[in-house]
PDB file of N, CA and C in Angstrom:
ATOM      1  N   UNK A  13      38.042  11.248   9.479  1.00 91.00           N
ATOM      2  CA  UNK A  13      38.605  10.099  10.157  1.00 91.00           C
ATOM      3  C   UNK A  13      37.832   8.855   9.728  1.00 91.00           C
ATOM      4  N   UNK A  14      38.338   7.989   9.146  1.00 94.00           N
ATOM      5  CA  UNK A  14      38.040   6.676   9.248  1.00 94.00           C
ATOM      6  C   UNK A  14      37.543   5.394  10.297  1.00 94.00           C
ATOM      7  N   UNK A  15      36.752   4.315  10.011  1.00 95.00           N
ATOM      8  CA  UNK A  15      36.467   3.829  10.874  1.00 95.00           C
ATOM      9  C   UNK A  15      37.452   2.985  11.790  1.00 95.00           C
ATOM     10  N   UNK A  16      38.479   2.629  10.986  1.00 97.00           N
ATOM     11  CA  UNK A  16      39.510   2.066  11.346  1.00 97.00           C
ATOM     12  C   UNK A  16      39.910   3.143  12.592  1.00 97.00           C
ATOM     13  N   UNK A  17      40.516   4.009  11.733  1.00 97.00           N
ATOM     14  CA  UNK A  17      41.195   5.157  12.654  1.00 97.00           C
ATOM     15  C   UNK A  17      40.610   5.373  14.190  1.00 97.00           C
ATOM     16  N   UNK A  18      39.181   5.766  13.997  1.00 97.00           N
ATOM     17  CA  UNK A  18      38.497   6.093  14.967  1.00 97.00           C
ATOM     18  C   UNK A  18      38.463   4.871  15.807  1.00 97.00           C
ATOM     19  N   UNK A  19      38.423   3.284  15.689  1.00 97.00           N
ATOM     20  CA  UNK A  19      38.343   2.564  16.434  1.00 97.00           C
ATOM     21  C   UNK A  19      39.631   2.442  17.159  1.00 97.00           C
ATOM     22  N   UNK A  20      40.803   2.923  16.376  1.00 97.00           N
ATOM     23  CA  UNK A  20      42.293   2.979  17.046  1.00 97.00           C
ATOM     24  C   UNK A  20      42.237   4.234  18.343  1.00 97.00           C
ATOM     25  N   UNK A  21      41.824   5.311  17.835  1.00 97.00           N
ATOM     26  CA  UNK A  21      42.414   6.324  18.889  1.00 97.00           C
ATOM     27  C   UNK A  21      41.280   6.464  19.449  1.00 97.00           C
ATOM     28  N   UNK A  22      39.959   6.253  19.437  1.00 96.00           N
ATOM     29  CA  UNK A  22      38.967   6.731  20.305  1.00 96.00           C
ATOM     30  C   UNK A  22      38.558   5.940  21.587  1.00 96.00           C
ATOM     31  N   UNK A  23      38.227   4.616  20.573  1.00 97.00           N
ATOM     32  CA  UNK A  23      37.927   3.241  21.466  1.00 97.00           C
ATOM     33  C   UNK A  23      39.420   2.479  21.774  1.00 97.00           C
ATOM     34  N   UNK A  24      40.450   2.595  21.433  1.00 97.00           N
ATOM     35  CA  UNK A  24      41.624   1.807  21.861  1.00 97.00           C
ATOM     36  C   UNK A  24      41.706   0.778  21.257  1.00 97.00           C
ATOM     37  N   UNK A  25      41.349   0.316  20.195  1.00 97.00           N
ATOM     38  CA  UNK A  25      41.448  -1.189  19.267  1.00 97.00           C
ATOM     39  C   UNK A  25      43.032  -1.394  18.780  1.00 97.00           C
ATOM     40  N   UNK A  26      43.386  -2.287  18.786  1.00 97.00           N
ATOM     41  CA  UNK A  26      44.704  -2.410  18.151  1.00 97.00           C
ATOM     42  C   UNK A  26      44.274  -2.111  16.599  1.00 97.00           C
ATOM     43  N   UNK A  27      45.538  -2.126  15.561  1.00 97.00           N
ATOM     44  CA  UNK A  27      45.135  -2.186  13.990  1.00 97.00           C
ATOM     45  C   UNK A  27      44.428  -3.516  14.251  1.00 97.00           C
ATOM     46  N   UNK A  28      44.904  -4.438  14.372  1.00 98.00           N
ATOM     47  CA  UNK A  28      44.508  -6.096  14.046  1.00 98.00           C
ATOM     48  C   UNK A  28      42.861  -6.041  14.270  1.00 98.00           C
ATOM     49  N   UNK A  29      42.433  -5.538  15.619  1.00 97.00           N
ATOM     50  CA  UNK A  29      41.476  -5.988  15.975  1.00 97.00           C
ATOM     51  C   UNK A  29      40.119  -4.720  15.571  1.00 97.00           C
ATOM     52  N   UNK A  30      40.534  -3.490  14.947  1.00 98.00           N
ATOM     53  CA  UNK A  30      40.056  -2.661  14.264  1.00 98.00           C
ATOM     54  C   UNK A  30      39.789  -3.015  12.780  1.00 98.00           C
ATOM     55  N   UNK A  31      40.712  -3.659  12.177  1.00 97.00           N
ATOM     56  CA  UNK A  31      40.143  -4.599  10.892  1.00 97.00           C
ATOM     57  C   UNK A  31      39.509  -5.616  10.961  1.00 97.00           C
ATOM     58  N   UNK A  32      39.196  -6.242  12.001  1.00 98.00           N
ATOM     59  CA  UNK A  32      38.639  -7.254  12.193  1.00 98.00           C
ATOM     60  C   UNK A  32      37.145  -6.730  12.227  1.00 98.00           C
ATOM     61  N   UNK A  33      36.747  -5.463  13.002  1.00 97.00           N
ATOM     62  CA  UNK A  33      35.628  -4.987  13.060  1.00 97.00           C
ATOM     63  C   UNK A  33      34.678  -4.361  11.642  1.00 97.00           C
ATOM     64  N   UNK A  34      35.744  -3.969  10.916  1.00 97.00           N
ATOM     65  CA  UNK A  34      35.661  -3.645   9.585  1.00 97.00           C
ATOM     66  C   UNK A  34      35.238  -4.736   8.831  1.00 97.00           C
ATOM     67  N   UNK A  35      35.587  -5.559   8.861  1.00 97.00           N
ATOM     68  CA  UNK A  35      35.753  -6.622   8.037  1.00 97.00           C
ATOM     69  C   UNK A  35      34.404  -7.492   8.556  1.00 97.00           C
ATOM     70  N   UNK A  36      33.670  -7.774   9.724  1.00 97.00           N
ATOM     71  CA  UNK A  36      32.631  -7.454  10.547  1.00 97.00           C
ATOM     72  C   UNK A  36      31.790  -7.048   9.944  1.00 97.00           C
ATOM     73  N   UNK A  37      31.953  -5.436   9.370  1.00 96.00           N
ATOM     74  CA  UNK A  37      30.618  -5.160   8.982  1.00 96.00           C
ATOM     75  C   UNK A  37      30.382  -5.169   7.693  1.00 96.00           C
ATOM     76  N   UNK A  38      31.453  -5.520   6.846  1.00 96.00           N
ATOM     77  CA  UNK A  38      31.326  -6.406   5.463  1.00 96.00           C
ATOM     78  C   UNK A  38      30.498  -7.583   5.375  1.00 96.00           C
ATOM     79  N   UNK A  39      30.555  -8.566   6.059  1.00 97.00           N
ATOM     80  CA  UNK A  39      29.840  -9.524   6.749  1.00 97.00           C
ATOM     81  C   UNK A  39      28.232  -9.123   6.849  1.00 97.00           C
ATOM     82  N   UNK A  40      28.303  -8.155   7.844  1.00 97.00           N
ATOM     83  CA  UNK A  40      26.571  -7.527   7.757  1.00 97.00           C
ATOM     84  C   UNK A  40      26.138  -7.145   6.450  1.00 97.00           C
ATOM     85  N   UNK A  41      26.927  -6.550   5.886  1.00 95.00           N
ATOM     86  CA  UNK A  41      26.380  -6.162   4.754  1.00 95.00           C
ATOM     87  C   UNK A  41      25.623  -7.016   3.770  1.00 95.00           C
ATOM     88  N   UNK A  42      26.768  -8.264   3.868  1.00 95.00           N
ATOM     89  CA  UNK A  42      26.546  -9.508   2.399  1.00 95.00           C
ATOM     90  C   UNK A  42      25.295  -9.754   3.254  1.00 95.00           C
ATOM     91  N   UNK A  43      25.059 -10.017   4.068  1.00 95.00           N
ATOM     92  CA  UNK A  43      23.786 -10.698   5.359  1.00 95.00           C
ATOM     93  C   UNK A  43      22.685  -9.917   4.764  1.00 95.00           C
ATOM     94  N   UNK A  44      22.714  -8.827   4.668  1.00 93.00           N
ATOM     95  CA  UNK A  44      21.667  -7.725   4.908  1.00 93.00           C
ATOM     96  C   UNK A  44      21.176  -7.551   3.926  1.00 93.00           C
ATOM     97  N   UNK A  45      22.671  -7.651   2.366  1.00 93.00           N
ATOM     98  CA  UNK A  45      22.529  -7.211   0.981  1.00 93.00           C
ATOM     99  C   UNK A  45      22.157  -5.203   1.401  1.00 93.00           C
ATOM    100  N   UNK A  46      22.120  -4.943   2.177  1.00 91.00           N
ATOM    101  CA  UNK A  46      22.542  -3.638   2.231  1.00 91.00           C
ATOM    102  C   UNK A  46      23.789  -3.016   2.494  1.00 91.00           C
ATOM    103  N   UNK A  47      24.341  -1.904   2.076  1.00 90.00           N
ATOM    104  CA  UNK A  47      25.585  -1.270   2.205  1.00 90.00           C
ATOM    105  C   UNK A  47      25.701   0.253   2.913  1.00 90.00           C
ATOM    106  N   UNK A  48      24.546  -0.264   3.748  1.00 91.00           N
ATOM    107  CA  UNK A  48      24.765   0.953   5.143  1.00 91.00           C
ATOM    108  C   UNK A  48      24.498   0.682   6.592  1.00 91.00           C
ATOM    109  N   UNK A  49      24.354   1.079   7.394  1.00 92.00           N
ATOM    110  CA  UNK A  49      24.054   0.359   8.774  1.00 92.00           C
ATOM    111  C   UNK A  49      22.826   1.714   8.907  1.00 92.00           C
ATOM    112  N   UNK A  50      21.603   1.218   9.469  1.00 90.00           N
ATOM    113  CA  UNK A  50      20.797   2.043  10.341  1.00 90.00           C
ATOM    114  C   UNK A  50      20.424   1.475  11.700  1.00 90.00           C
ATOM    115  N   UNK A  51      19.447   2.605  12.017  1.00 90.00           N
ATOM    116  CA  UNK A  51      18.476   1.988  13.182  1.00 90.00           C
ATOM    117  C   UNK A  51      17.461   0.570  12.934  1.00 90.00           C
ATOM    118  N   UNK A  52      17.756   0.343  12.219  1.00 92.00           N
ATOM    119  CA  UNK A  52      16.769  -1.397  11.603  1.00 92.00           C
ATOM    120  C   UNK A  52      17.819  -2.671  11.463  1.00 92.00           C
ATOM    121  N   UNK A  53      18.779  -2.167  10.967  1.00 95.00           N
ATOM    122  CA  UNK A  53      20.013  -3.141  10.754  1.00 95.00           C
ATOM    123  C   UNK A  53      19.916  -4.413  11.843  1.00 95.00           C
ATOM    124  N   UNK A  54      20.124  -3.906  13.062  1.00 95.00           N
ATOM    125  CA  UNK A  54      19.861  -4.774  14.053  1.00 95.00           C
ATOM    126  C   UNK A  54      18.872  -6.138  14.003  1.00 95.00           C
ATOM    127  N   UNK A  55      17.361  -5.365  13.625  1.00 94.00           N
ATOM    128  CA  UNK A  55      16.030  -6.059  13.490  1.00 94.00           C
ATOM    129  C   UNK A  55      16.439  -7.008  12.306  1.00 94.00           C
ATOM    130  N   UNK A  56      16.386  -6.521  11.619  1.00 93.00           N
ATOM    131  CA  UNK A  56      17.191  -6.949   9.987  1.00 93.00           C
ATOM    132  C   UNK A  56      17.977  -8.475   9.822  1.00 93.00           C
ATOM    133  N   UNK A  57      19.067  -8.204  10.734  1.00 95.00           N
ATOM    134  CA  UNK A  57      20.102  -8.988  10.942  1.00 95.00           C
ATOM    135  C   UNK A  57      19.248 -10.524  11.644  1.00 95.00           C
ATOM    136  N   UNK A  58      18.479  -9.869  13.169  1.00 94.00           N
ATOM    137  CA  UNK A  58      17.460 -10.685  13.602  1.00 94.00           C
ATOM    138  C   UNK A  58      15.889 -11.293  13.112  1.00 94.00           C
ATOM    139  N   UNK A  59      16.257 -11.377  12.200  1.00 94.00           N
ATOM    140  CA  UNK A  59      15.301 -12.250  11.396  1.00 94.00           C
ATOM    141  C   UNK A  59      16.047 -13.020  10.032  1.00 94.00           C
ATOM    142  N   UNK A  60      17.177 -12.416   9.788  1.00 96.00           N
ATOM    143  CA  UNK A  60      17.875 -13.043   8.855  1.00 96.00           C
ATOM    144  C   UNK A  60      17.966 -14.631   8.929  1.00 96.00           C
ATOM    145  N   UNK A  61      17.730 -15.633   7.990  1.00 96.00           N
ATOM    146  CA  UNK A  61      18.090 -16.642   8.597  1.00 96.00           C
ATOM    147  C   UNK A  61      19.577 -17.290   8.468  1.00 96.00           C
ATOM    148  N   UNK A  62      20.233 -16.744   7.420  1.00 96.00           N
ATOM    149  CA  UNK A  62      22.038 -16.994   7.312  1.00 96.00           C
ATOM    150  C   UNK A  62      22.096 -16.680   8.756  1.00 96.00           C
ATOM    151  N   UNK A  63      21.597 -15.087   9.489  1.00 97.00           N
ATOM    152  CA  UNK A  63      22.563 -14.247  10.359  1.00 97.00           C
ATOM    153  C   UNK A  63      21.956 -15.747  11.801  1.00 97.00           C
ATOM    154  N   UNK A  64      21.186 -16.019  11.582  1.00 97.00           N
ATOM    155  CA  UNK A  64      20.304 -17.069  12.892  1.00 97.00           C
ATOM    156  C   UNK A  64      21.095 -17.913  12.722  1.00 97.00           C
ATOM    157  N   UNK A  65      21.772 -18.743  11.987  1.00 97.00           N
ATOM    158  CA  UNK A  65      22.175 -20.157  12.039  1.00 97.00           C
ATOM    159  C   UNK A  65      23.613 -19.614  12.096  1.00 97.00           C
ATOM    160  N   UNK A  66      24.550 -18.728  12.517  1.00 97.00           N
ATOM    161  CA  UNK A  66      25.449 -18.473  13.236  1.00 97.00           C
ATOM    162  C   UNK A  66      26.201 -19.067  14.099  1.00 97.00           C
ATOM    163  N   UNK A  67      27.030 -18.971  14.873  1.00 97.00           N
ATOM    164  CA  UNK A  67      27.267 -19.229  15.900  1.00 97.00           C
ATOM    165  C   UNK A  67      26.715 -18.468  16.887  1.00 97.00           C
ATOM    166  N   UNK A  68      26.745 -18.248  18.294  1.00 97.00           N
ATOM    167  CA  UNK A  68      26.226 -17.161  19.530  1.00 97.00           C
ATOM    168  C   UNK A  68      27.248 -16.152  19.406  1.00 97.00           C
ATOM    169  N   UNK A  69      28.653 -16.671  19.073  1.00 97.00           N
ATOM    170  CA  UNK A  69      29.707 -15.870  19.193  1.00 97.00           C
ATOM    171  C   UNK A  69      30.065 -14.702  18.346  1.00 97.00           C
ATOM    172  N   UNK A  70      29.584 -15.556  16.618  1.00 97.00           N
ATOM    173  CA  UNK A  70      29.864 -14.914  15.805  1.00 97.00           C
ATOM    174  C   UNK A  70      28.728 -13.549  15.544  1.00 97.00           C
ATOM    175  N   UNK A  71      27.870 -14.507  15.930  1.00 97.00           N
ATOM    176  CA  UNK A  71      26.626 -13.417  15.960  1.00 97.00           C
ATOM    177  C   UNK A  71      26.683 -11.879  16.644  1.00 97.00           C
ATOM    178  N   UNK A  72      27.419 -12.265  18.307  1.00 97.00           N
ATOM    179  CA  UNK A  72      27.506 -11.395  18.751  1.00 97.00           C
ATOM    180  C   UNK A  72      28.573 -10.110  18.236  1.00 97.00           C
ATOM    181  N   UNK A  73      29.820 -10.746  17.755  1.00 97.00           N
ATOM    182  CA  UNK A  73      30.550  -9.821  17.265  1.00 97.00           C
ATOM    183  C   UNK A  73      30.361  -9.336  15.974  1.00 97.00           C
ATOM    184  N   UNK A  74      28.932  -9.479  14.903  1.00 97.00           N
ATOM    185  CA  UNK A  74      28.258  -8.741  14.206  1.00 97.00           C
ATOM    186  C   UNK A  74      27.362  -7.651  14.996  1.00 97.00           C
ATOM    187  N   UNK A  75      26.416  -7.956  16.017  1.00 97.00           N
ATOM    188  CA  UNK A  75      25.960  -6.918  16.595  1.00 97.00           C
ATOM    189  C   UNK A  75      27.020  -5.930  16.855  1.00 97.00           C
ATOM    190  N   UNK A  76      27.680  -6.226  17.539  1.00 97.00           N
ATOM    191  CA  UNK A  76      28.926  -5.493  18.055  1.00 97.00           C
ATOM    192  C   UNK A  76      29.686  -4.230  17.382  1.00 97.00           C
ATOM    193  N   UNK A  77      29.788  -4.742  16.135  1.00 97.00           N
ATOM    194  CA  UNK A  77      31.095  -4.039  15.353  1.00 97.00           C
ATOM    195  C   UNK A  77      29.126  -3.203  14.462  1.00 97.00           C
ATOM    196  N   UNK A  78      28.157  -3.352  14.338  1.00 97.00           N
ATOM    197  CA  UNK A  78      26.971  -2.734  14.149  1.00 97.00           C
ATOM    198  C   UNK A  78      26.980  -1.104  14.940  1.00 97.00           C
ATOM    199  N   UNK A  79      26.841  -2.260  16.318  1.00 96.00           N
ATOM    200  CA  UNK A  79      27.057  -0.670  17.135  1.00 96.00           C
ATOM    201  C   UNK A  79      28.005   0.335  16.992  1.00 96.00           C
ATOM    202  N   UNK A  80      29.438  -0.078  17.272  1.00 97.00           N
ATOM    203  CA  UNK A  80      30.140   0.399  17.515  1.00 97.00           C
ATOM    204  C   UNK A  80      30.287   1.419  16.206  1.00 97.00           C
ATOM    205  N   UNK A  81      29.935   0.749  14.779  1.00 96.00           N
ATOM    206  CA  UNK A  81      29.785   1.527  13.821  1.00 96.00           C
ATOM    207  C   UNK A  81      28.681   3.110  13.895  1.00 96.00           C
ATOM    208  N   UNK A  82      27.240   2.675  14.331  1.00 95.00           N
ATOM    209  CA  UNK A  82      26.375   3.078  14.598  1.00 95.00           C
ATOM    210  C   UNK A  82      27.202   4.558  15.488  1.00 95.00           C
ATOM    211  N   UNK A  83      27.794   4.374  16.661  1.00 95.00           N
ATOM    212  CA  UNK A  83      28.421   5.137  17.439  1.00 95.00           C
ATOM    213  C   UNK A  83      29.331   5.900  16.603  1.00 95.00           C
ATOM    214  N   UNK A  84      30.201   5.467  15.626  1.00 95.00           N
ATOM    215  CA  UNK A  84      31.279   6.074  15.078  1.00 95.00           C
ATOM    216  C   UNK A  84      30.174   7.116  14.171  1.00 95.00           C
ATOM    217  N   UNK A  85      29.290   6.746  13.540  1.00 93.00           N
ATOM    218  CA  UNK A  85      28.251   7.442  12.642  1.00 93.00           C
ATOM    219  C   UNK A  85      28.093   8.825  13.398  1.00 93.00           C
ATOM    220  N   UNK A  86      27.422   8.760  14.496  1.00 90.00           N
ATOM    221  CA  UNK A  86      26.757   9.778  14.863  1.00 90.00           C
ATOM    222  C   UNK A  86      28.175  10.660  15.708  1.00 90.00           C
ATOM    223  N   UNK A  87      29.118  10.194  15.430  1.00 81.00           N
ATOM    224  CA  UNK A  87      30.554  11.727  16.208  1.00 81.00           C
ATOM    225  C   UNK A  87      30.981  11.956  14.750  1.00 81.00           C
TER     226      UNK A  87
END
């Protein structure tokens, strides 16, 4: 199952707003210059200074779609 997928039938995301999360952690990635999420990602992100000069909003829905990835990882 895919992350998409899994954000559709597990967590209830519409398509729209399941690509949006995807697309989210593309975002982390270019931020990070890494192309995986761990337990550091977070820290990572919080010291970044691109990821700091953010918005509050945007910021948050990078943590966000982090976790939720993080969660999809470990089922």
């Amino acid at each position: 199952m895919s992350f998409i997928e899994w954000l559709i039938e597990k967590k209830g995301f519409t398509k729209r707003s399941a690509h949006d999360a995807q697309s989210r952690l593309k975002r982390v990635f270019a931020i990070t210059g890494k192309q995986d999420i761990n337990p550091n990602t977070l820290v990572d992100l919080n010291k970044n200074e691109t990821f700091l000069s953010l918005s509050m909003s945007v910021k948050s829905q990078l943590r966000r779609a982090v976790k939720l990835y993080s969660e999809f990882s470990r089922n």
